[in-house]
Coordinates of C-alpha atoms and ligand atoms in Angstrom, one line a residue:
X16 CA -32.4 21.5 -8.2
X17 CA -29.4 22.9 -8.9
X18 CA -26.1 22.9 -6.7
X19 CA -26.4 26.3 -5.6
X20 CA -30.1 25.5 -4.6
X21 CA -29.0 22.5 -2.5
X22 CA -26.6 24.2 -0.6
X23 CA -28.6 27.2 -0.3
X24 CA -31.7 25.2 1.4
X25 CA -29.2 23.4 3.6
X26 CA -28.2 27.1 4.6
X27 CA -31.5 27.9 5.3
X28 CA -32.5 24.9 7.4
X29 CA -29.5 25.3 9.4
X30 CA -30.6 29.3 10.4
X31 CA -33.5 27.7 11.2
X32 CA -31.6 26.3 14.5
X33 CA -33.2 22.8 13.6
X34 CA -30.1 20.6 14.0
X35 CA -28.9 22.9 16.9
X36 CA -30.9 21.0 19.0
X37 CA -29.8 17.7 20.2
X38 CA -33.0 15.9 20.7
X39 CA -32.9 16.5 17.2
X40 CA -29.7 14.9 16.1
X41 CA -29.6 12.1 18.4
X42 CA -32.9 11.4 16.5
X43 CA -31.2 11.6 13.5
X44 CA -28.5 9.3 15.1
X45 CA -30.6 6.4 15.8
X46 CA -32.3 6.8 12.7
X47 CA -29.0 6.8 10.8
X48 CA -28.6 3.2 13.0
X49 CA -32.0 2.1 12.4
X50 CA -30.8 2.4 8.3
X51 CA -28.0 0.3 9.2
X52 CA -29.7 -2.5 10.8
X53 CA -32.4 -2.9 8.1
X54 CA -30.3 -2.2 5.1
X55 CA -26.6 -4.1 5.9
X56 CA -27.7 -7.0 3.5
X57 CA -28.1 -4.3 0.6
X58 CA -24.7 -2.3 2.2
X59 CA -22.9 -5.6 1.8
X60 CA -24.4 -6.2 -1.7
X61 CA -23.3 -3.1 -3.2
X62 CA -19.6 -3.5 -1.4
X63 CA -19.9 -6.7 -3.3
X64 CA -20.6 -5.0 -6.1
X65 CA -18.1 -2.3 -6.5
X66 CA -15.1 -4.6 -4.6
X67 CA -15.7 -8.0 -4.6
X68 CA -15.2 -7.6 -1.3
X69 CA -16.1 -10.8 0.9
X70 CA -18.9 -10.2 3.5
X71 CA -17.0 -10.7 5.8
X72 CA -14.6 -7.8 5.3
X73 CA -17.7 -5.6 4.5
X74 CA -19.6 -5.9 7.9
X75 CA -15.5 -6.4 9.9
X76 CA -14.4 -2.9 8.3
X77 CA -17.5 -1.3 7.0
X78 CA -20.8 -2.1 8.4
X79 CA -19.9 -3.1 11.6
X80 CA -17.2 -0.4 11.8
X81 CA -19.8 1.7 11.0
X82 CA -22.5 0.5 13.6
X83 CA -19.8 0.8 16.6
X84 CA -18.8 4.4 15.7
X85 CA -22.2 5.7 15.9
X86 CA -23.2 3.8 19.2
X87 CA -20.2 5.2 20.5
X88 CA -21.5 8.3 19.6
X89 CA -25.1 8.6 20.2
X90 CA -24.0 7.0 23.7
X91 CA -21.6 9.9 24.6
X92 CA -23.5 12.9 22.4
X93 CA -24.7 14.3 25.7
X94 CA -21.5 14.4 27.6
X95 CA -19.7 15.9 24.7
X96 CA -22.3 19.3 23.9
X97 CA -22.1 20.2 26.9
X98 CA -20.3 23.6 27.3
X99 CA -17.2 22.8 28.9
X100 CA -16.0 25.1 32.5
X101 CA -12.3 25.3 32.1
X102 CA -10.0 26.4 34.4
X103 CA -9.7 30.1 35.6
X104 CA -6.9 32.3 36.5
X105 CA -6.5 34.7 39.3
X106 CA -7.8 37.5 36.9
X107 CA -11.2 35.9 36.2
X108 CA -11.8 34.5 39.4
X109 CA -15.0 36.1 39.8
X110 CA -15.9 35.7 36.1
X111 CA -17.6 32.6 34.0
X112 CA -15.5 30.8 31.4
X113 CA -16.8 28.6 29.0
X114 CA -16.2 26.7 25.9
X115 CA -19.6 26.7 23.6
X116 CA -19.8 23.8 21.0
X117 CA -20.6 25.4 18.1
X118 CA -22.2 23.6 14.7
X119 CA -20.0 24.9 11.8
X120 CA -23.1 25.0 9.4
X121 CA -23.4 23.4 6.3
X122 CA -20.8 21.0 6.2
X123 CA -19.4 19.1 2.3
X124 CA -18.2 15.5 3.1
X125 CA -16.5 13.6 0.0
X126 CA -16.2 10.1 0.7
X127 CA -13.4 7.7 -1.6
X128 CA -14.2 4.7 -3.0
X129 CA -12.1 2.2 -1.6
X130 CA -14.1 1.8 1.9
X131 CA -17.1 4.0 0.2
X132 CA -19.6 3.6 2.7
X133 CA -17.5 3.7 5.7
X134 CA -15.4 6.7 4.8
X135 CA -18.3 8.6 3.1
X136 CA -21.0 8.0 5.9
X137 CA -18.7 7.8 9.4
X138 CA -17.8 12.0 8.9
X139 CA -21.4 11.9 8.5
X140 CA -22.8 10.3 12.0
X141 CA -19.7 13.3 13.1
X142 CA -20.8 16.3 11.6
X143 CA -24.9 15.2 12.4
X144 CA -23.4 14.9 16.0
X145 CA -22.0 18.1 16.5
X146 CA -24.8 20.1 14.9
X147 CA -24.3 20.4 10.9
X148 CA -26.2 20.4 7.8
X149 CA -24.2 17.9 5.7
X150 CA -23.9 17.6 1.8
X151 CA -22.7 14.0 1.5
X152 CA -20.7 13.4 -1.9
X153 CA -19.7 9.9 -2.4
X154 CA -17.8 8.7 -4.7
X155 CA -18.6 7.9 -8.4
X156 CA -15.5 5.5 -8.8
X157 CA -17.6 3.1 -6.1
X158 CA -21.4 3.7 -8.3
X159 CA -22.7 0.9 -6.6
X160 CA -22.1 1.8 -3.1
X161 CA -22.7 5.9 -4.3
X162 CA -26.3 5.0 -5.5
X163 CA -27.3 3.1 -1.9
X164 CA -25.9 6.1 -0.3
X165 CA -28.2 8.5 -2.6
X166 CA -31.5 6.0 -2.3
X167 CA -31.3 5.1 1.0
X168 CA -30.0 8.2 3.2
X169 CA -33.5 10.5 2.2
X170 CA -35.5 7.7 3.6
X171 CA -34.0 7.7 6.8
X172 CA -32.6 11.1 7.4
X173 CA -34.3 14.7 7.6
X174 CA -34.4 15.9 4.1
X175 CA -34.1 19.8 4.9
X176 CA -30.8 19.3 6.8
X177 CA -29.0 16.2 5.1
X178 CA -28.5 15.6 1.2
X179 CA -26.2 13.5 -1.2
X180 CA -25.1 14.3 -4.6
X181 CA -23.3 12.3 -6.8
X182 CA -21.2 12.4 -9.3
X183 CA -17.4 13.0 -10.6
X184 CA -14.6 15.4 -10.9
X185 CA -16.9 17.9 -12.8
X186 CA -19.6 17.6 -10.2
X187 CA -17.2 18.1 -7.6
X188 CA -15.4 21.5 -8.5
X189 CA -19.4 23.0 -9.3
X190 CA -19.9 21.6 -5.5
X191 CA -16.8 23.6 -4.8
X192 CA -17.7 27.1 -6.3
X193 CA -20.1 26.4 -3.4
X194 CA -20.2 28.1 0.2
X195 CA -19.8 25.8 2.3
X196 CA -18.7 25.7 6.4
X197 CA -16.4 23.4 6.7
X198 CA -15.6 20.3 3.8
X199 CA -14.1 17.0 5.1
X200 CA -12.4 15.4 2.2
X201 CA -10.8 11.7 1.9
X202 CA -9.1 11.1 -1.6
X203 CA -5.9 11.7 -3.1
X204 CA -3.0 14.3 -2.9
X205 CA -3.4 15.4 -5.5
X206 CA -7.0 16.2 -5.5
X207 CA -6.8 17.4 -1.9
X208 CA -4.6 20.1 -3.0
X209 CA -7.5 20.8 -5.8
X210 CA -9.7 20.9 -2.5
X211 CA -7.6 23.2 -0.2
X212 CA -7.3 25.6 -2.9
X213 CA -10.8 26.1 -3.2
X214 CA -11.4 26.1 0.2
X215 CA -8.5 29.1 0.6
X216 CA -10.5 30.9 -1.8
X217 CA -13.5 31.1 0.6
X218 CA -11.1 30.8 4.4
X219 CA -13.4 27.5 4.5
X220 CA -11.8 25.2 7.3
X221 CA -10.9 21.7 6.3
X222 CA -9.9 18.0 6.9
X223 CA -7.7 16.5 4.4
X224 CA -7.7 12.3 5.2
X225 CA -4.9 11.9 2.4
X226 CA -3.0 9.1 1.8
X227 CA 0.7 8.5 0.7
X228 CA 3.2 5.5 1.5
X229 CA 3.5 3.9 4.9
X230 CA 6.6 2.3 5.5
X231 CA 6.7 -1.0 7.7
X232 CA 9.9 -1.9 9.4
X233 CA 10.3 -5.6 10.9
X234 CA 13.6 -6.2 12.7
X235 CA 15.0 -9.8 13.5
X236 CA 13.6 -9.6 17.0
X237 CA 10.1 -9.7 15.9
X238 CA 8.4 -12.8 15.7
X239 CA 8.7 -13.5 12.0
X240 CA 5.4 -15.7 11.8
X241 CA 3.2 -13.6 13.4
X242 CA 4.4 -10.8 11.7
X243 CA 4.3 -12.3 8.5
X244 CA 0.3 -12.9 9.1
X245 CA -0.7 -9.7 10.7
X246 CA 1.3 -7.7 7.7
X247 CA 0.1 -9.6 4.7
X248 CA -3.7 -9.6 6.4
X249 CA -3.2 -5.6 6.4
X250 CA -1.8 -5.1 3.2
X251 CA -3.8 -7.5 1.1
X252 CA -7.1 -7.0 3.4
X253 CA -9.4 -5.0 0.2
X254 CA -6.7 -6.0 -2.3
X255 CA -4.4 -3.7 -0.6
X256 CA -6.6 -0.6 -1.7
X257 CA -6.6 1.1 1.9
X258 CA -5.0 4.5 3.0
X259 CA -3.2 2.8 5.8
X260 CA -2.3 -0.4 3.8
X261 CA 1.9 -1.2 4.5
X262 CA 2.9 0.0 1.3
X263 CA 6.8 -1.4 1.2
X264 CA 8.8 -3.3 3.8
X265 CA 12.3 -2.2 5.4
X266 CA 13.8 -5.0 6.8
X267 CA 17.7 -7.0 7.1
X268 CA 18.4 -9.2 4.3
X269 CA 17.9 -12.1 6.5
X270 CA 14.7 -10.9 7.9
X271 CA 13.4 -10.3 4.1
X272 CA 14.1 -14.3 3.2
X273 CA 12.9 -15.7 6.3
X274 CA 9.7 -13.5 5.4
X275 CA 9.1 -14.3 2.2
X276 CA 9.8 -18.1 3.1
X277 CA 6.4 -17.7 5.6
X278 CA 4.8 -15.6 3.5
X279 CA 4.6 -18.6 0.8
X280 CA 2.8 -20.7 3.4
X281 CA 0.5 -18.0 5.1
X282 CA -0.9 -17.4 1.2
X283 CA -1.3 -20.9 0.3
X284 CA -2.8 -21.6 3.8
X285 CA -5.6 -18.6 3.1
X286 CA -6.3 -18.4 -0.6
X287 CA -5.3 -21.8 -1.9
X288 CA -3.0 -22.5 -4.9
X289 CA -4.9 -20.8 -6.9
X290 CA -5.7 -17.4 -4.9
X291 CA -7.7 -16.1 -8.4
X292 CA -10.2 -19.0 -7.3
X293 CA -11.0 -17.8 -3.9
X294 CA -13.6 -15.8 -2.7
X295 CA -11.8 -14.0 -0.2
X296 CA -9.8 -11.7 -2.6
X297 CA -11.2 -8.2 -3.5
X298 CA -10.7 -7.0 -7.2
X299 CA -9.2 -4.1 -8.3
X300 CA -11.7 -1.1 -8.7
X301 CA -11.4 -0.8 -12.1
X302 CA -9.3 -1.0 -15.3
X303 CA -7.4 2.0 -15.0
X304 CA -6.3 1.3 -11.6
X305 CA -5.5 -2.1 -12.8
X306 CA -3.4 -0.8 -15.5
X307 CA -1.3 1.3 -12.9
X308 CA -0.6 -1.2 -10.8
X309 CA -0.1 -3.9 -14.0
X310 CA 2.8 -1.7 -14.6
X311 CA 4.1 -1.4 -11.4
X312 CA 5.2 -5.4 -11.4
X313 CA 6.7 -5.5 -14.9
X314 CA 10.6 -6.2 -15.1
X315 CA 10.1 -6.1 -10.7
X316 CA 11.8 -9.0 -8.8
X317 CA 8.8 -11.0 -8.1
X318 CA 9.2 -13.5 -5.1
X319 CA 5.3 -14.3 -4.9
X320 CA 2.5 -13.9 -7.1
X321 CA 2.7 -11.3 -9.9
X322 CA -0.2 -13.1 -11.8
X323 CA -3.1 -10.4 -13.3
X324 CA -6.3 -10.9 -15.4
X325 CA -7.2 -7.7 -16.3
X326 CA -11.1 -8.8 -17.7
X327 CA -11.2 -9.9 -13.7
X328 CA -9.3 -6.7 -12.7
X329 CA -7.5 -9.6 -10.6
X330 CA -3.8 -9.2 -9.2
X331 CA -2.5 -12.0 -7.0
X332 CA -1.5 -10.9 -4.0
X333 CA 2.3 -9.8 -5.2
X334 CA 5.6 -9.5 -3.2
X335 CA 8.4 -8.2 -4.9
X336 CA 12.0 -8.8 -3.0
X337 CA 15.3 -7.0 -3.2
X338 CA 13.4 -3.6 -4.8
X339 CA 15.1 -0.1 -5.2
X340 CA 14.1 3.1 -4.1
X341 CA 14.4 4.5 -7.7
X342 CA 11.8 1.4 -8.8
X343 CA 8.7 2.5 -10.4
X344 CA 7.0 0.8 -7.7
X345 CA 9.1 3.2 -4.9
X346 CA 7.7 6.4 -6.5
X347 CA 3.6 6.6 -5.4
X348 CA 1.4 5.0 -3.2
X349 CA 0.8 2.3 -4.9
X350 CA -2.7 1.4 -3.3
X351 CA -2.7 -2.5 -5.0
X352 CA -1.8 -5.6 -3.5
X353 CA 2.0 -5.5 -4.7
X354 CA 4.5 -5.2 -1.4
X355 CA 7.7 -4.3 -1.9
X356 CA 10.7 -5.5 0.3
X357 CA 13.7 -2.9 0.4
X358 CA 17.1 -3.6 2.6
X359 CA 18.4 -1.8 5.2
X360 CA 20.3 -2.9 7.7
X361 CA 19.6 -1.2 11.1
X362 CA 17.0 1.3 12.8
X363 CA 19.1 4.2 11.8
X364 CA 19.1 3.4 7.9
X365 CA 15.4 2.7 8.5
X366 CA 14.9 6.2 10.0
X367 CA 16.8 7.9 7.4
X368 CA 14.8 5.9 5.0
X369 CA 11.8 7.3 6.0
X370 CA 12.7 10.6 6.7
X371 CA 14.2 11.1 2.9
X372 CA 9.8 10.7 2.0
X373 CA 6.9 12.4 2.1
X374 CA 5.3 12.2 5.5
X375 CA 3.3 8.9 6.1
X376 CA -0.3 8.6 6.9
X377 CA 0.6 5.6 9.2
X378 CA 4.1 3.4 9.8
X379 CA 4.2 0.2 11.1
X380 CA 6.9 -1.2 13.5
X381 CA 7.4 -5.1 14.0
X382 CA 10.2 -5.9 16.8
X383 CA 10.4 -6.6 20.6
X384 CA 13.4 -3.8 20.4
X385 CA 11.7 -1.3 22.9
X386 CA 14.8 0.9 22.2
X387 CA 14.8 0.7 18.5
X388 CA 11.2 1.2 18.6
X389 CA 11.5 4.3 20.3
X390 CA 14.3 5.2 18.4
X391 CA 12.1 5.3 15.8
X392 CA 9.0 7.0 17.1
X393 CA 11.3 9.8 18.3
X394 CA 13.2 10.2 15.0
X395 CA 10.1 10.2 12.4
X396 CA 6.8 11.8 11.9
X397 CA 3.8 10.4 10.1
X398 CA -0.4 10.5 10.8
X399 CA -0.1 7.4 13.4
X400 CA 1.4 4.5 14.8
X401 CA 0.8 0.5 15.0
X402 CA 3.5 -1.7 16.8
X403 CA 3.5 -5.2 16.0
X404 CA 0.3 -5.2 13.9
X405 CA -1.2 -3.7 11.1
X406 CA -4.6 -1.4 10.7
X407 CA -5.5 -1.7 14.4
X408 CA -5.0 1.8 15.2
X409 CA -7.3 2.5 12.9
X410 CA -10.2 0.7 15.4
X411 CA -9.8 2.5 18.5
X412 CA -11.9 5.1 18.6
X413 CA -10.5 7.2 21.2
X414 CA -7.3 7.5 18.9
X415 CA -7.5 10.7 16.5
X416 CA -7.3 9.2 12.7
X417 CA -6.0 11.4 10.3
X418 CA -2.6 12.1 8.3
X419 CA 0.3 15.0 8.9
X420 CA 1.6 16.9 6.1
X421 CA 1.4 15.2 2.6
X422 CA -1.0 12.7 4.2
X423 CA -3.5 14.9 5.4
X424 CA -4.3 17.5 8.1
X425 CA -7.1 17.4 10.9
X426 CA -8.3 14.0 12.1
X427 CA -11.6 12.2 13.3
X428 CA -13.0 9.0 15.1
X429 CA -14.8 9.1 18.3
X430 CA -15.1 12.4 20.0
X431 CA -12.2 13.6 18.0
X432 CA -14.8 13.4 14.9
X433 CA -17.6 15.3 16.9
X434 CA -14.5 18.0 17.6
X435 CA -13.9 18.2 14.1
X436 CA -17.1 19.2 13.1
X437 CA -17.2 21.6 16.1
X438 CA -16.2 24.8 16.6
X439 CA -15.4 26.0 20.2
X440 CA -16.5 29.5 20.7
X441 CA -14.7 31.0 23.9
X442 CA -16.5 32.9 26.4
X443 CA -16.0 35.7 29.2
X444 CA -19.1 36.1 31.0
X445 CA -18.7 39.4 34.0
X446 CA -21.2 41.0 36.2
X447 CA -21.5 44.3 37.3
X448 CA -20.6 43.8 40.8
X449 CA -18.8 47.0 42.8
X450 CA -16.0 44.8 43.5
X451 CA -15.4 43.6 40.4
X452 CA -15.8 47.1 38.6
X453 CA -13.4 48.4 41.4
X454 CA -10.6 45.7 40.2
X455 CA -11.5 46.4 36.6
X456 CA -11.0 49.8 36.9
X457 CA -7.0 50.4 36.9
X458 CA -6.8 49.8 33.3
X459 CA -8.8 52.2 32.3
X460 CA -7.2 55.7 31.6
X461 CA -5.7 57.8 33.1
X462 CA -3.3 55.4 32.9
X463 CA -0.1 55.7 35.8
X464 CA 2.8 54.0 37.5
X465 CA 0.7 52.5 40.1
X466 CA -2.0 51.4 37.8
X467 CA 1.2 49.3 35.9
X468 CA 1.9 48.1 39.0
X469 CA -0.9 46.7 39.9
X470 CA -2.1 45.2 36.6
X471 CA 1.8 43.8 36.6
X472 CA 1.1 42.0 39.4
X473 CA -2.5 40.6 39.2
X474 CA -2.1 39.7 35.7
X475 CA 1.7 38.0 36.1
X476 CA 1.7 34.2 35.1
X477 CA 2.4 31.9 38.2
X478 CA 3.6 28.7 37.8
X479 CA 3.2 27.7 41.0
X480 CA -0.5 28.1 42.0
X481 CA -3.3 27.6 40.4
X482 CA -7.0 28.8 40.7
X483 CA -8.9 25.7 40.6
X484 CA -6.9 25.1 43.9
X485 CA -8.6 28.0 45.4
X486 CA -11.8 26.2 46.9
X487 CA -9.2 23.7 48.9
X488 CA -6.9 26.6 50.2
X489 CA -10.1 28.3 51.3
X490 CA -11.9 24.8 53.2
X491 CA -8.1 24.4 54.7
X492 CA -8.1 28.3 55.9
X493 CA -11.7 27.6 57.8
X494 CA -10.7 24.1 58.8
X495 CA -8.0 26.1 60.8
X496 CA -9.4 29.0 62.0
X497 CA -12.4 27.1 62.9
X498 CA -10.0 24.7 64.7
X499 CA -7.9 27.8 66.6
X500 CA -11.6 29.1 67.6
X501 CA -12.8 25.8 69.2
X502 CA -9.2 25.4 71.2
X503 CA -9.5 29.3 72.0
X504 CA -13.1 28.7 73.4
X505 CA -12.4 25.9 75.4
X506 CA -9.4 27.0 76.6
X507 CA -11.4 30.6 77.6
X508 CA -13.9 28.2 79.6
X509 CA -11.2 26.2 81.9
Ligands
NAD610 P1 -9.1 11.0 -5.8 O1 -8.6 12.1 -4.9 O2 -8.4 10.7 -7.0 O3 -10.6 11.2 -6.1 C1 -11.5 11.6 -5.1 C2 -12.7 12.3 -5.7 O4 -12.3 13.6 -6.2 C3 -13.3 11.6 -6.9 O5 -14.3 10.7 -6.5 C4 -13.8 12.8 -7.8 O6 -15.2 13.0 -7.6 C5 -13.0 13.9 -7.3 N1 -12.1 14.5 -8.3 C6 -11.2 13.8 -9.1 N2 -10.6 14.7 -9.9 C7 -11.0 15.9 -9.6 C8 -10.7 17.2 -10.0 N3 -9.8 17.4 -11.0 N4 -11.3 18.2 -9.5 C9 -12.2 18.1 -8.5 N5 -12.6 16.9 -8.1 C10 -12.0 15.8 -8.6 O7 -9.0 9.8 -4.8 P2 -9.3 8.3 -4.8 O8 -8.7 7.6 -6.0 O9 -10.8 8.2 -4.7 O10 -8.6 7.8 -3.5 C11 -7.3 7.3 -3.5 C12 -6.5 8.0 -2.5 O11 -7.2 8.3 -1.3 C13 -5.3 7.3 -2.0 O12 -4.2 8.1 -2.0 C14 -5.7 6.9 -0.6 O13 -4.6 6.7 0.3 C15 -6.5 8.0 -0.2 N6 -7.4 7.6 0.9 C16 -7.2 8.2 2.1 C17 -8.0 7.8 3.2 C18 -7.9 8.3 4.5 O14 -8.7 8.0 5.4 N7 -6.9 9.1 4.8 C19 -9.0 6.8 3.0 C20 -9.2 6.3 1.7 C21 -8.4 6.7 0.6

């Protein structure tokens, strides 16, 4: 089958109103569960596979990630399609309001390669949620975790309304000569730009989950040791290949020594002298990656690590100190277990800093400063926030995930997922009372002064009251009269 035959039968089984119903897709939900629960040995296999990565990071950030997301959401599916009521104005008192959730269509999701099942199949569980046909694309630079995704998803999924393709860069712009409803993309920049240009072409709508460099800033009232853990854990957690990884460090002089002096022992104390020899350590997806990042740490000031065997695609987990923002290493994301500590003295350098760059998918705060912090959340803009750790936002799912600007637009997770995929189609609903028709009827021609008037009036913005307070006022007007009419009774029979 080619492409074009793909996406036309996904077309066609999504006129047939099949995944409009939700019986339907929560059947397709648990199902998509059920394939997690009998197939996370072979999910953590093929992480293995493509990574290195230790189970235990597989089932913390992937499988189990993974499982949560879609409990979450087959346990609130029916609460979130249902058409929402929202509030009326004066106007449309007598009228019905609603918001419809609407299934796009067919919907292109193109996962990356660096949490490959997560970030291919949680858009997925999303977009099955709000009503789509989905064309999943994961991607080629993970082929171990890709080919799971192709086997394994037909077994467990409706065939007419979901399918994976694989393949590369050439398979993905054929995908994108495609007509698609919406495409939810995670990758880089620089092929996100590639994807928003093709999506322009057709006015598709789009999420872009981009990446770029988040900065982390640790002042001196942070606790040093705990910070030290939680920000090495979340920069060298997948050998620091992760969108929200803290790419460099802004920090005091003496905050930077006192960092790298805990760093030394929080390394030794999880990886051992050796850190090539333990298990915990992903590797770096593949050589030309490796070779990027090789080049990053040669002629850098390396405080820790710096060691590379690029047969293993291994790079020790790498802290370079007293670094210039004209370094090699200061000029991408560099998406590799390298971290980068660059001075500055204050908050306000540390803002300015930041503000000279691209905007952040996520920055990272460490201080008990609540002024400084806020300072800082004020003065800068990036996709989101963690204070005092690193990656948790990330986890809580009723916290939109995506990036601003350079680092992406649109965002999912929890019900902001199920809204991505979702379009909300508005709707007036009148009836042909007399009364209503009467109202109606001063703006039709011939138009007039009094007409104007009126219109002026009823239609005028007030601040101050508010329709949905309109049932209270009225109980409170017949708890009154109802009141005057009992005294007035009584008072009739003395
Ligand atoms: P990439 O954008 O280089 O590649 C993504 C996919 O695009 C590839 O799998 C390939 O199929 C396709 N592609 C490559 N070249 C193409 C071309 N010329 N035309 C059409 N398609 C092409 O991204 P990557 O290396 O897989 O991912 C790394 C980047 O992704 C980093 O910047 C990282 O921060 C970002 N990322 C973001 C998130 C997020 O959730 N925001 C998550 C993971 C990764």
């Amino acid at each position: 089958m080619s492409f074009a035959d793909v996406v036309q039968h996904l077309h066609t089984a999504f006129n047939s109103g099949k995944t409009r119903n939700v019986d339907f897709r929560e059947k397709q939900l648990n199902s998509l569960l059920r394939m997690y629960e009998e197939t996370h040995i072979e999910m953590a296999r093929a992480l293995a596979s493509d990574l290195r990565k230790h189970k235990q990071e597989a089932y913390v950030m992937e499988i189990e990630f993974l499982m949560n997301d879609l409990r979450n959401t087959i346990f609130n599916l029916r609460e979130w399609v249902k058409t929402e009521k929202p509030e009326k104005t004066l106007v449309n008192m007598m009228d019905g309001v609603f918001i419809y959730k609407d299934p796009y269509g067919v919907v292109l999701v193109m996962g990356a390669w660096n949490y490959p099942l997560q970030l291919s199949l949680a858009p997925v569980a999303a977009a099955i949620a709000a009503g789509n046909c989905v064309l999943i694309k994961p991607s080629e630079v993970a082929p171990a975790s890709s080919k799971f995704i192709a086997e394994t998803i037909p077994k467990y999924l409706d065939r007419d309304c979901y399918r994976v393709v694989e393949g590369g860069a050439k398979e993905t712009s054929e995908l994108l000569q495609q007509k698609f409803d919406y495409i939810f993309y995670t990758g880089s920049g620089r092929v996100g730009r590639i994807i928003h240009k093709a999506c322009s072409a057709n006015l598709t709508p789009c999420t872009l989950e981009l990446g770029g460099k988040s900065p982390c800033y640790i002042d001196k009232t942070a606790d040093i040791a705990i910070s030290t853990k939680r920000i090495l854990w979340g920069k060298f957690i997948n050998a620091g290949q992760t969108c929200i990884a803290p790419d460099y460090i802004l920090c005091s002089r003496e905050v930077q020594d006192q960092f790298v002096k805990e760093a030394k022992l929080v390394l030794k104390e999880w990886y051992g002298e050796n850190p090539k020899q333990s298990p915990d350590l992903c590797r770096i997806i593949n050589q030309q990656h490796f070779q990027r990042l090789s080049n990053l740490i040669k002629g850098a000031n390396v405080a820790i690590g710096g060691d590379m065997d690029s047969e293993d695609k291994y790079i020790a987990p790498t802290i370079l100190t007293d670094v210039k923002p004209s370094d090699p290493v200061m000029q991408d994301e560099i998406f590799g277990p390298i971290l980068p500590i660059l001075i500055v003295e204050n908050a306000y350098e540390a803002i300015k800093f930041i503000n000279a760059r691209d905007k952040a998918l996520a920055m990272y705060i460490f201080s008990k400063n609540a002024k400084d912090r806020e300072l800082i959340i004020a003065n800068t803009s990036c996709g989101g926030i963690c204070i005092n750790d690193a990656l948790g936002h990330f986890a809580v799912e009723s916290l939109p995930f995506g990036g601003v600007g350079p680092s992406g637009m649109g965002s999912y997770h929890g019900k902001y997922g199920f809204d991505t995929f979702t379009h909300k189609k508005s709707c007036l609903l009148k009836d042909f009372n007399a009364l209503g028709e009467k109202l109606a009827s001063s703006r039709y021609p011939p138009y007039s002064d009094g007409k104007l008037s009126f219109l002026s009036t009823v239609l005028k913005k007030r601040q101050s009251f508010s329709i949905k307070f309109l049932p209270y006022i009225l109980m409170f007007g017949i708890g009154v009269a109802s009141t005057l009419m009992v005294k007035c009774f009584s008072e009739e029979r003395v």
